[in-house]
Amino acid sequence: MSKAFIAAVLQDSLACTGVTATKAADDLVGAIVGELKQEGGFTLPSFGTFTIHKTKARKALNPRTGEPVKVKAGKTVRFKASPALKKAV
């Protein structure tokens, strides 16, 4: 799924212009990202939950050369599907 797909669905559903639908899709994704940054999670009740998890610093191997590489600590986004979504799929 892409922003273009979301924009196309919004355009068909709302019978609006492509520019308006693209702006709405951008605003939707921006709102979700903002909520993740501010609250650390985002829930759509019948869809699922997005949460931010911290990753630890670790050592990994460069697959091309086989030499050890240090990977910094960071953050990742995880998604857990709701029971309604699991049942629908």
mmCIF file with all atom_site columns, C-alpha atoms in Angstrom:
data_model
loop_
_atom_site.group_PDB
_atom_site.id
_atom_site.type_symbol
_atom_site.label_atom_id
_atom_site.label_alt_id
_atom_site.label_comp_id
_atom_site.label_asym_id
_atom_site.label_entity_id
_atom_site.label_seq_id
_atom_site.pdbx_PDB_ins_code
_atom_site.Cartn_x
_atom_site.Cartn_y
_atom_site.Cartn_z
_atom_site.occupancy
_atom_site.B_iso_or_equiv
_atom_site.pdbx_formal_charge
_atom_site.auth_seq_id
_atom_site.auth_comp_id
_atom_site.auth_asym_id
_atom_site.auth_atom_id
_atom_site.pdbx_PDB_model_num
ATOM 1  C CA . MET A 1 1  ? 0.000   0.000   0.000  1.00 0.00 ? 1  MET A CA 1
ATOM 2  C CA . SER A 1 2  ? 1.251   3.463   -0.827 1.00 0.00 ? 2  SER A CA 1
ATOM 3  C CA . LYS A 1 3  ? 0.143   7.050   -0.349 1.00 0.00 ? 3  LYS A CA 1
ATOM 4  C CA . ALA A 1 4  ? -0.974  7.040   -3.982 1.00 0.00 ? 4  ALA A CA 1
ATOM 5  C CA . PHE A 1 5  ? -3.278  4.087   -3.272 1.00 0.00 ? 5  PHE A CA 1
ATOM 6  C CA . ILE A 1 6  ? -4.729  5.840   -0.211 1.00 0.00 ? 6  ILE A CA 1
ATOM 7  C CA . ALA A 1 7  ? -5.198  9.014   -2.268 1.00 0.00 ? 7  ALA A CA 1
ATOM 8  C CA . ALA A 1 8  ? -6.984  7.059   -5.012 1.00 0.00 ? 8  ALA A CA 1
ATOM 9  C CA . VAL A 1 9  ? -9.356  5.444   -2.494 1.00 0.00 ? 9  VAL A CA 1
ATOM 10 C CA . LEU A 1 10 ? -10.076 8.842   -0.919 1.00 0.00 ? 10 LEU A CA 1
ATOM 11 C CA . GLN A 1 11 ? -10.652 10.387  -4.340 1.00 0.00 ? 11 GLN A CA 1
ATOM 12 C CA . ASP A 1 12 ? -13.164 7.692   -5.301 1.00 0.00 ? 12 ASP A CA 1
ATOM 13 C CA . SER A 1 13 ? -14.888 7.730   -1.915 1.00 0.00 ? 13 SER A CA 1
ATOM 14 C CA . LEU A 1 14 ? -15.187 11.503  -1.551 1.00 0.00 ? 14 LEU A CA 1
ATOM 15 C CA . ALA A 1 15 ? -15.548 12.381  -5.244 1.00 0.00 ? 15 ALA A CA 1
ATOM 16 C CA . CYS A 1 16 ? -12.865 15.050  -4.920 1.00 0.00 ? 16 CYS A CA 1
ATOM 17 C CA . THR A 1 17 ? -9.912  16.082  -7.070 1.00 0.00 ? 17 THR A CA 1
ATOM 18 C CA . GLY A 1 18 ? -6.651  14.162  -7.131 1.00 0.00 ? 18 GLY A CA 1
ATOM 19 C CA . VAL A 1 19 ? -4.770  17.089  -5.588 1.00 0.00 ? 19 VAL A CA 1
ATOM 20 C CA . THR A 1 20 ? -7.195  17.239  -2.663 1.00 0.00 ? 20 THR A CA 1
ATOM 21 C CA . ALA A 1 21 ? -7.052  13.464  -2.143 1.00 0.00 ? 21 ALA A CA 1
ATOM 22 C CA . THR A 1 22 ? -3.223  13.497  -2.227 1.00 0.00 ? 22 THR A CA 1
ATOM 23 C CA . LYS A 1 23 ? -3.160  16.324  0.337  1.00 0.00 ? 23 LYS A CA 1
ATOM 24 C CA . ALA A 1 24 ? -5.568  14.377  2.559  1.00 0.00 ? 24 ALA A CA 1
ATOM 25 C CA . ALA A 1 25 ? -3.414  11.226  2.291  1.00 0.00 ? 25 ALA A CA 1
ATOM 26 C CA . ASP A 1 26 ? -0.286  13.230  3.175  1.00 0.00 ? 26 ASP A CA 1
ATOM 27 C CA . ASP A 1 27 ? -2.076  14.781  6.155  1.00 0.00 ? 27 ASP A CA 1
ATOM 28 C CA . LEU A 1 28 ? -3.266  11.359  7.335  1.00 0.00 ? 28 LEU A CA 1
ATOM 29 C CA . VAL A 1 29 ? 0.197   9.813   7.214  1.00 0.00 ? 29 VAL A CA 1
ATOM 30 C CA . GLY A 1 30 ? 1.679   12.928  8.839  1.00 0.00 ? 30 GLY A CA 1
ATOM 31 C CA . ALA A 1 31 ? -0.846  12.742  11.672 1.00 0.00 ? 31 ALA A CA 1
ATOM 32 C CA . ILE A 1 32 ? -0.022  9.072   12.303 1.00 0.00 ? 32 ILE A CA 1
ATOM 33 C CA . VAL A 1 33 ? 3.730   9.794   12.352 1.00 0.00 ? 33 VAL A CA 1
ATOM 34 C CA . GLY A 1 34 ? 3.190   12.767  14.666 1.00 0.00 ? 34 GLY A CA 1
ATOM 35 C CA . GLU A 1 35 ? 1.134   10.673  17.065 1.00 0.00 ? 35 GLU A CA 1
ATOM 36 C CA . LEU A 1 36 ? 3.809   7.949   17.091 1.00 0.00 ? 36 LEU A CA 1
ATOM 37 C CA . LYS A 1 37 ? 6.490   10.539  17.894 1.00 0.00 ? 37 LYS A CA 1
ATOM 38 C CA . GLN A 1 38 ? 4.449   12.248  20.604 1.00 0.00 ? 38 GLN A CA 1
ATOM 39 C CA . GLU A 1 39 ? 2.672   9.333   22.304 1.00 0.00 ? 39 GLU A CA 1
ATOM 40 C CA . GLY A 1 40 ? 4.802   6.334   21.325 1.00 0.00 ? 40 GLY A CA 1
ATOM 41 C CA . GLY A 1 41 ? 1.842   4.481   19.854 1.00 0.00 ? 41 GLY A CA 1
ATOM 42 C CA . PHE A 1 42 ? -1.221  4.745   17.650 1.00 0.00 ? 42 PHE A CA 1
ATOM 43 C CA . THR A 1 43 ? -4.353  2.580   17.630 1.00 0.00 ? 43 THR A CA 1
ATOM 44 C CA . LEU A 1 44 ? -7.033  2.180   14.988 1.00 0.00 ? 44 LEU A CA 1
ATOM 45 C CA . PRO A 1 45 ? -9.707  0.153   16.840 1.00 0.00 ? 45 PRO A CA 1
ATOM 46 C CA . SER A 1 46 ? -10.807 -2.194  14.052 1.00 0.00 ? 46 SER A CA 1
ATOM 47 C CA . PHE A 1 47 ? -7.398  -2.305  12.322 1.00 0.00 ? 47 PHE A CA 1
ATOM 48 C CA . GLY A 1 48 ? -4.554  -2.622  14.814 1.00 0.00 ? 48 GLY A CA 1
ATOM 49 C CA . THR A 1 49 ? -1.918  -0.933  16.963 1.00 0.00 ? 49 THR A CA 1
ATOM 50 C CA . PHE A 1 50 ? 1.366   0.688   15.975 1.00 0.00 ? 50 PHE A CA 1
ATOM 51 C CA . THR A 1 51 ? 3.972   0.973   18.736 1.00 0.00 ? 51 THR A CA 1
ATOM 52 C CA . ILE A 1 52 ? 7.558   2.227   18.934 1.00 0.00 ? 52 ILE A CA 1
ATOM 53 C CA . HIS A 1 53 ? 10.149  -0.157  20.375 1.00 0.00 ? 53 HIS A CA 1
ATOM 54 C CA . LYS A 1 54 ? 13.756  0.620   21.199 1.00 0.00 ? 54 LYS A CA 1
ATOM 55 C CA . THR A 1 55 ? 16.479  -1.597  19.759 1.00 0.00 ? 55 THR A CA 1
ATOM 56 C CA . LYS A 1 56 ? 19.744  -2.233  21.564 1.00 0.00 ? 56 LYS A CA 1
ATOM 57 C CA . ALA A 1 57 ? 23.185  -1.581  20.143 1.00 0.00 ? 57 ALA A CA 1
ATOM 58 C CA . ARG A 1 58 ? 24.675  -4.793  18.801 1.00 0.00 ? 58 ARG A CA 1
ATOM 59 C CA . LYS A 1 59 ? 27.335  -6.312  16.620 1.00 0.00 ? 59 LYS A CA 1
ATOM 60 C CA . ALA A 1 60 ? 26.493  -7.692  13.196 1.00 0.00 ? 60 ALA A CA 1
ATOM 61 C CA . LEU A 1 61 ? 28.379  -9.105  10.238 1.00 0.00 ? 61 LEU A CA 1
ATOM 62 C CA . ASN A 1 62 ? 28.750  -7.387  6.885  1.00 0.00 ? 62 ASN A CA 1
ATOM 63 C CA . PRO A 1 63 ? 27.348  -10.022 4.504  1.00 0.00 ? 63 PRO A CA 1
ATOM 64 C CA . ARG A 1 64 ? 29.641  -8.988  1.663  1.00 0.00 ? 64 ARG A CA 1
ATOM 65 C CA . THR A 1 65 ? 32.957  -8.976  3.544  1.00 0.00 ? 65 THR A CA 1
ATOM 66 C CA . GLY A 1 66 ? 32.123  -10.995 6.653  1.00 0.00 ? 66 GLY A CA 1
ATOM 67 C CA . GLU A 1 67 ? 33.734  -8.425  8.943  1.00 0.00 ? 67 GLU A CA 1
ATOM 68 C CA . PRO A 1 68 ? 32.044  -7.353  12.214 1.00 0.00 ? 68 PRO A CA 1
ATOM 69 C CA . VAL A 1 69 ? 30.109  -4.074  12.190 1.00 0.00 ? 69 VAL A CA 1
ATOM 70 C CA . LYS A 1 70 ? 28.704  -2.093  15.133 1.00 0.00 ? 70 LYS A CA 1
ATOM 71 C CA . VAL A 1 71 ? 24.997  -1.274  14.847 1.00 0.00 ? 71 VAL A CA 1
ATOM 72 C CA . LYS A 1 72 ? 23.808  1.691   16.922 1.00 0.00 ? 72 LYS A CA 1
ATOM 73 C CA . ALA A 1 73 ? 20.787  1.579   19.202 1.00 0.00 ? 73 ALA A CA 1
ATOM 74 C CA . GLY A 1 74 ? 17.653  2.924   17.581 1.00 0.00 ? 74 GLY A CA 1
ATOM 75 C CA . LYS A 1 75 ? 13.897  2.750   17.327 1.00 0.00 ? 75 LYS A CA 1
ATOM 76 C CA . THR A 1 76 ? 11.559  0.669   15.195 1.00 0.00 ? 76 THR A CA 1
ATOM 77 C CA . VAL A 1 77 ? 7.811   0.602   14.642 1.00 0.00 ? 77 VAL A CA 1
ATOM 78 C CA . ARG A 1 78 ? 5.889   -2.602  15.313 1.00 0.00 ? 78 ARG A CA 1
ATOM 79 C CA . PHE A 1 79 ? 2.337   -3.428  14.292 1.00 0.00 ? 79 PHE A CA 1
ATOM 80 C CA . LYS A 1 80 ? -0.108  -5.776  15.993 1.00 0.00 ? 80 LYS A CA 1
ATOM 81 C CA . ALA A 1 81 ? -3.251  -6.586  14.046 1.00 0.00 ? 81 ALA A CA 1
ATOM 82 C CA . SER A 1 82 ? -6.607  -6.412  15.826 1.00 0.00 ? 82 SER A CA 1
ATOM 83 C CA . PRO A 1 83 ? -8.749  -9.537  16.157 1.00 0.00 ? 83 PRO A CA 1
ATOM 84 C CA . ALA A 1 84 ? -11.256 -8.014  13.704 1.00 0.00 ? 84 ALA A CA 1
ATOM 85 C CA . LEU A 1 85 ? -8.526  -7.591  11.061 1.00 0.00 ? 85 LEU A CA 1
ATOM 86 C CA . LYS A 1 86 ? -7.231  -11.109 11.626 1.00 0.00 ? 86 LYS A CA 1
ATOM 87 C CA . LYS A 1 87 ? -10.726 -12.494 11.222 1.00 0.00 ? 87 LYS A CA 1
ATOM 88 C CA . ALA A 1 88 ? -11.336 -10.460 8.036  1.00 0.00 ? 88 ALA A CA 1
ATOM 89 C CA . VAL A 1 89 ? -8.140  -11.655 6.394  1.00 0.00 ? 89 VAL A CA 1
#
